[in-house]
mmCIF file of C-alpha atoms in Angstrom:
data_model
loop_
_atom_site.group_PDB
_atom_site.id
_atom_site.type_symbol
_atom_site.label_atom_id
_atom_site.label_comp_id
_atom_site.label_asym_id
_atom_site.label_seq_id
_atom_site.Cartn_x
_atom_site.Cartn_y
_atom_site.Cartn_z
ATOM 1 C CA UNK O 3 106.625 128.013 83.396
ATOM 2 C CA UNK O 4 109.081 128.162 86.603
ATOM 3 C CA UNK O 5 110.967 124.801 87.351
ATOM 4 C CA UNK O 6 113.926 122.363 87.032
ATOM 5 C CA UNK O 7 114.829 120.421 83.839
ATOM 6 C CA UNK O 8 117.039 117.594 83.796
ATOM 7 C CA UNK O 9 118.178 116.205 80.407
ATOM 8 C CA UNK O 10 118.312 113.500 79.046
ATOM 9 C CA UNK O 11 115.491 111.294 80.536
ATOM 10 C CA UNK O 12 117.397 108.236 79.610
ATOM 11 C CA UNK O 13 121.312 107.861 79.318
ATOM 12 C CA UNK O 14 123.224 104.857 78.286
ATOM 13 C CA UNK O 15 126.983 104.573 78.529
ATOM 14 C CA UNK O 16 129.710 102.153 78.267
ATOM 15 C CA UNK O 17 131.703 101.395 81.350
ATOM 16 C CA UNK O 18 134.792 103.435 81.354
ATOM 17 C CA UNK O 19 133.163 106.425 79.866
ATOM 18 C CA UNK O 20 132.446 109.827 81.712
ATOM 19 C CA UNK O 21 129.029 111.122 81.437
ATOM 20 C CA UNK O 22 127.675 114.699 82.253
ATOM 21 C CA UNK O 23 124.054 114.823 83.333
ATOM 22 C CA UNK O 24 122.335 118.450 82.909
ATOM 23 C CA UNK O 25 120.268 120.246 85.289
ATOM 24 C CA UNK O 26 118.919 123.665 84.964
ATOM 25 C CA UNK O 27 116.643 125.911 86.915
ATOM 26 C CA UNK O 28 114.643 129.026 86.398
ATOM 27 C CA UNK O 29 113.242 129.400 90.025
ATOM 28 C CA UNK O 30 116.337 131.850 90.924
ATOM 29 C CA UNK O 31 117.200 129.700 93.697
ATOM 30 C CA UNK O 32 120.649 130.085 95.063
ATOM 31 C CA UNK O 33 121.004 126.287 96.449
ATOM 32 C CA UNK O 34 121.203 123.253 94.142
ATOM 33 C CA UNK O 35 121.479 119.580 94.920
ATOM 34 C CA UNK O 36 122.333 116.284 93.374
ATOM 35 C CA UNK O 37 120.770 113.011 94.625
ATOM 36 C CA UNK O 38 121.216 109.333 93.669
ATOM 37 C CA UNK O 39 118.097 106.987 94.083
ATOM 38 C CA UNK O 40 118.479 103.164 94.123
ATOM 39 C CA UNK O 41 115.839 100.499 94.629
ATOM 40 C CA UNK O 42 115.518 99.754 98.383
ATOM 41 C CA UNK O 43 117.453 102.773 99.481
ATOM 42 C CA UNK O 44 116.695 106.112 100.466
ATOM 43 C CA UNK O 45 117.787 109.355 98.553
ATOM 44 C CA UNK O 46 121.649 109.835 99.114
ATOM 45 C CA UNK O 47 123.027 113.346 98.406
ATOM 46 C CA UNK O 48 126.087 113.454 96.031
ATOM 47 C CA UNK O 49 126.978 117.264 95.886
ATOM 48 C CA UNK O 50 125.236 120.457 96.807
ATOM 49 C CA UNK O 51 125.998 123.858 95.975
ATOM 50 C CA UNK O 52 124.648 127.235 97.895
ATOM 51 C CA UNK O 53 126.071 129.715 95.752
ATOM 52 C CA UNK O 54 127.704 130.202 92.313
ATOM 53 C CA UNK O 55 131.375 128.767 92.079
ATOM 54 C CA UNK O 56 131.009 126.996 95.521
ATOM 55 C CA UNK O 57 129.835 123.270 96.271
ATOM 56 C CA UNK O 58 130.212 120.841 98.914
ATOM 57 C CA UNK O 59 130.522 117.120 98.804
ATOM 58 C CA UNK O 60 127.481 115.218 100.196
ATOM 59 C CA UNK O 61 127.477 111.642 101.412
ATOM 60 C CA UNK O 62 128.885 109.815 98.444
ATOM 61 C CA UNK O 63 130.739 112.229 96.373
ATOM 62 C CA UNK O 64 133.269 109.641 95.285
ATOM 63 C CA UNK O 65 133.301 109.025 91.572
ATOM 64 C CA UNK O 66 131.275 112.258 90.826
ATOM 65 C CA UNK O 67 132.210 115.732 89.986
ATOM 66 C CA UNK O 68 130.277 119.126 89.503
ATOM 67 C CA UNK O 69 130.395 122.617 88.511
ATOM 68 C CA UNK O 70 128.406 125.856 89.368
ATOM 69 C CA UNK O 71 129.402 128.454 86.744
ATOM 70 C CA UNK O 72 126.128 130.052 86.684
ATOM 71 C CA UNK O 73 123.202 130.250 89.198
ATOM 72 C CA UNK O 74 120.916 128.368 86.863
ATOM 73 C CA UNK O 75 123.006 125.342 86.145
ATOM 74 C CA UNK O 76 124.607 122.699 88.035
ATOM 75 C CA UNK O 77 125.877 119.766 85.973
ATOM 76 C CA UNK O 78 127.061 116.564 87.437
ATOM 77 C CA UNK O 79 129.677 114.127 85.727
ATOM 78 C CA UNK O 80 129.684 110.729 86.659
ATOM 79 C CA UNK O 81 133.232 109.608 86.143
ATOM 80 C CA UNK O 82 134.734 106.171 85.232
ATOM 81 C CA UNK O 83 136.003 106.074 89.094
ATOM 82 C CA UNK O 84 132.193 105.696 90.111
ATOM 83 C CA UNK O 85 132.063 101.861 90.680
ATOM 84 C CA UNK O 86 128.230 101.414 90.430
ATOM 85 C CA UNK O 87 127.016 104.240 88.397
ATOM 86 C CA UNK O 88 123.700 102.700 87.196
ATOM 87 C CA UNK O 89 121.135 104.666 88.905
ATOM 88 C CA UNK O 90 118.326 107.163 88.588
ATOM 89 C CA UNK O 91 119.690 110.784 89.310
ATOM 90 C CA UNK O 92 117.624 113.822 90.838
ATOM 91 C CA UNK O 93 118.437 117.356 90.673
ATOM 92 C CA UNK O 94 117.011 119.652 93.158
ATOM 93 C CA UNK O 95 116.920 123.266 94.094
ATOM 94 C CA UNK O 96 115.952 125.587 97.100
ATOM 95 C CA UNK O 97 116.066 129.242 98.313
ATOM 96 C CA UNK O 98 118.787 129.865 100.820
ATOM 97 C CA UNK O 99 118.990 132.483 103.774
ATOM 98 C CA UNK O 100 116.220 132.281 106.151
ATOM 99 C CA UNK O 101 113.312 130.253 105.527
ATOM 100 C CA UNK O 102 112.196 126.693 105.070
ATOM 101 C CA UNK O 103 114.851 125.631 102.515
ATOM 102 C CA UNK O 104 111.920 123.623 100.924
ATOM 103 C CA UNK O 105 113.536 121.664 98.034
ATOM 104 C CA UNK O 106 111.935 121.321 94.627
ATOM 105 C CA UNK O 107 112.955 118.438 92.101
ATOM 106 C CA UNK O 108 113.485 117.984 88.516
ATOM 107 C CA UNK O 109 112.107 114.940 86.570
ATOM 108 C CA UNK O 110 115.266 112.696 86.902
ATOM 109 C CA UNK O 111 117.823 111.251 84.627
ATOM 110 C CA UNK O 112 117.959 107.271 84.597
ATOM 111 C CA UNK O 113 121.543 106.324 83.648
ATOM 112 C CA UNK O 114 122.564 102.723 82.614
ATOM 113 C CA UNK O 115 126.102 101.847 82.302
ATOM 114 C CA UNK O 116 127.004 98.501 80.701
ATOM 115 C CA UNK R 19 122.372 110.298 114.094
ATOM 116 C CA UNK R 20 119.034 111.178 112.727
ATOM 117 C CA UNK R 21 116.886 108.315 111.333
ATOM 118 C CA UNK R 22 113.791 108.388 109.383
ATOM 119 C CA UNK R 23 111.397 105.490 109.018
ATOM 120 C CA UNK R 24 108.310 105.029 107.258
ATOM 121 C CA UNK R 25 105.947 102.149 108.180
ATOM 122 C CA UNK R 26 104.444 100.380 106.196
ATOM 123 C CA UNK R 27 106.800 100.229 103.096
ATOM 124 C CA UNK R 28 103.433 99.307 100.874
ATOM 125 C CA UNK R 29 99.667 99.928 101.351
ATOM 126 C CA UNK R 30 96.829 98.868 99.288
ATOM 127 C CA UNK R 31 93.230 100.399 99.961
ATOM 128 C CA UNK R 32 90.081 100.650 98.204
ATOM 129 C CA UNK R 33 89.182 103.973 96.586
ATOM 130 C CA UNK R 34 87.482 106.619 98.921
ATOM 131 C CA UNK R 35 89.321 105.333 102.132
ATOM 132 C CA UNK R 36 90.812 107.820 104.335
ATOM 133 C CA UNK R 37 94.387 106.852 105.051
ATOM 134 C CA UNK R 38 97.360 107.837 107.305
ATOM 135 C CA UNK R 39 101.000 107.311 106.269
ATOM 136 C CA UNK R 40 103.357 107.349 109.104
ATOM 137 C CA UNK R 41 106.866 108.848 109.224
ATOM 138 C CA UNK R 42 109.080 108.423 112.505
ATOM 139 C CA UNK R 43 112.376 110.397 113.106
ATOM 140 C CA UNK R 44 114.936 109.517 116.210
ATOM 141 C CA UNK R 45 115.952 112.904 116.921
ATOM 142 C CA UNK R 46 113.182 115.258 117.875
ATOM 143 C CA UNK R 47 115.517 118.388 117.244
ATOM 144 C CA UNK R 48 114.338 119.069 113.744
ATOM 145 C CA UNK R 49 114.027 122.413 111.945
ATOM 146 C CA UNK R 50 111.247 121.203 109.481
ATOM 147 C CA UNK R 51 109.824 118.081 107.847
ATOM 148 C CA UNK R 52 108.832 117.651 104.234
ATOM 149 C CA UNK R 53 106.543 115.118 102.454
ATOM 150 C CA UNK R 54 107.129 114.339 98.956
ATOM 151 C CA UNK R 55 105.243 112.199 96.295
ATOM 152 C CA UNK R 56 107.027 110.234 93.547
ATOM 153 C CA UNK R 57 105.369 108.542 90.450
ATOM 154 C CA UNK R 58 107.049 105.604 89.084
ATOM 155 C CA UNK R 59 110.251 106.670 87.066
ATOM 156 C CA UNK R 60 109.530 110.485 87.809
ATOM 157 C CA UNK R 61 111.111 113.017 90.162
ATOM 158 C CA UNK R 62 109.561 114.232 93.503
ATOM 159 C CA UNK R 63 106.800 116.646 93.969
ATOM 160 C CA UNK R 64 107.023 118.538 97.204
ATOM 161 C CA UNK R 65 103.518 118.139 99.066
ATOM 162 C CA UNK R 66 103.668 119.737 102.238
ATOM 163 C CA UNK R 67 106.495 121.350 104.606
ATOM 164 C CA UNK R 68 105.874 121.609 108.280
ATOM 165 C CA UNK R 69 108.272 123.814 110.485
ATOM 166 C CA UNK R 70 109.194 122.641 113.629
ATOM 167 C CA UNK R 71 106.975 125.303 115.229
ATOM 168 C CA UNK R 72 103.954 124.231 113.567
ATOM 169 C CA UNK R 73 101.391 121.181 114.427
ATOM 170 C CA UNK R 74 99.960 120.721 110.995
ATOM 171 C CA UNK R 75 99.746 121.822 107.384
ATOM 172 C CA UNK R 76 97.045 121.224 104.849
ATOM 173 C CA UNK R 77 96.835 121.218 101.088
ATOM 174 C CA UNK R 78 93.468 120.132 99.508
ATOM 175 C CA UNK R 79 92.805 116.498 100.625
ATOM 176 C CA UNK R 80 96.082 116.266 102.294
ATOM 177 C CA UNK R 81 96.925 117.200 105.798
ATOM 178 C CA UNK R 82 100.242 116.692 107.567
ATOM 179 C CA UNK R 83 100.945 116.641 111.327
ATOM 180 C CA UNK R 84 104.153 116.887 113.333
ATOM 181 C CA UNK R 85 104.753 115.835 116.889
ATOM 182 C CA UNK R 86 108.338 116.470 117.645
ATOM 183 C CA UNK R 87 108.073 115.173 121.300
ATOM 184 C CA UNK R 88 107.028 111.708 119.979
ATOM 185 C CA UNK R 89 109.219 111.784 116.788
ATOM 186 C CA UNK R 90 106.042 111.318 114.541
ATOM 187 C CA UNK R 91 104.809 112.741 111.428
ATOM 188 C CA UNK R 92 101.733 111.547 109.546
ATOM 189 C CA UNK R 93 100.180 112.341 106.322
ATOM 190 C CA UNK R 94 96.515 112.141 106.044
ATOM 191 C CA UNK R 95 94.814 111.625 102.581
ATOM 192 C CA UNK R 96 91.098 111.935 102.617
ATOM 193 C CA UNK R 97 88.742 110.258 100.228
ATOM 194 C CA UNK R 98 91.586 108.345 98.427
ATOM 195 C CA UNK R 99 91.435 108.249 94.617
ATOM 196 C CA UNK R 100 93.254 105.891 92.258
ATOM 197 C CA UNK R 101 95.243 108.979 91.077
ATOM 198 C CA UNK R 102 96.828 109.261 94.633
ATOM 199 C CA UNK R 103 98.627 106.021 93.872
ATOM 200 C CA UNK R 104 102.386 106.874 94.223
ATOM 201 C CA UNK R 105 105.155 106.555 96.648
ATOM 202 C CA UNK R 106 105.283 108.935 99.355
ATOM 203 C CA UNK R 107 108.520 109.971 101.081
ATOM 204 C CA UNK R 108 109.241 112.155 104.171
ATOM 205 C CA UNK R 109 112.420 113.688 104.869
ATOM 206 C CA UNK R 110 113.685 115.678 108.055
ATOM 207 C CA UNK R 111 115.923 118.695 108.245
ATOM 208 C CA UNK R 112 117.878 118.948 111.363
ATOM 209 C CA UNK R 113 118.531 122.918 111.318
ATOM 210 C CA UNK R 114 118.854 125.713 108.835
ATOM 211 C CA UNK R 115 122.804 125.924 109.146
ATOM 212 C CA UNK R 116 125.451 124.517 107.129
ATOM 213 C CA UNK R 117 125.522 120.664 106.747
ATOM 214 C CA UNK R 118 122.747 120.271 109.006
ATOM 215 C CA UNK R 119 120.372 121.708 106.266
ATOM 216 C CA UNK R 120 120.481 118.276 104.665
ATOM 217 C CA UNK R 121 117.361 116.282 104.420
ATOM 218 C CA UNK R 122 117.530 112.763 106.191
ATOM 219 C CA UNK R 123 115.267 110.595 103.989
ATOM 220 C CA UNK R 124 112.861 107.671 104.748
ATOM 221 C CA UNK R 125 112.544 104.891 102.347
ATOM 222 C CA UNK R 126 108.865 105.734 101.540
ATOM 223 C CA UNK R 127 105.635 104.087 101.572
ATOM 224 C CA UNK R 128 104.152 102.719 98.300
ATOM 225 C CA UNK R 129 100.547 103.560 98.004
ATOM 226 C CA UNK R 130 98.029 101.710 95.593
ATOM 227 C CA UNK R 131 94.239 102.941 95.550
ATOM 228 C CA UNK R 132 92.222 100.422 94.000
ATOM 229 C CA UNK R 133 89.145 101.498 92.007
#
């Protein structure tokens, strides 16, 4: 089955530790995205990548880092510099070029930092 | 700056009702608009995408319409079922170029369909 996988589903970390969230897709999509979702707020874009070895900051990139070494993978690292890292993190992908850019989402990772 | 609003924030209806969810956007210059469904603690499922040149899209019991001039999109759900209970999100895309490909999100409408 084609789709997007995120692991783990739940992640717990102590304050001050870096943590990496996994996102893998087998849809052959060029573009991948990371969002953060908090209660009472709309989805906020952290980083996006339109092609391998290239990525751009979204609206709330501070305290996060990404890499895009393979088309299928777009891991997100939440660093100790992120002041409020506890949230639900969603990864998405889409086709680029001409077209709709319809985004497809993974199941999400809930990160809790204490 | 594009802003997307969804009203009401929450809706509770009895099973079998036809219902309409509303999505308003402030800038009529959009490329397309996408409707999603999110179940509690889950990721988003894309329901329908309407290009700016289209007036509506249909999938099963769902019909989404787009009126750019009034800055509105509606998601119509026919013969609602308890399994339709979820949060419905709409998101507008300004263009197909560069940073304007980003989606601008509403806060969602939380729907409860009661048996």
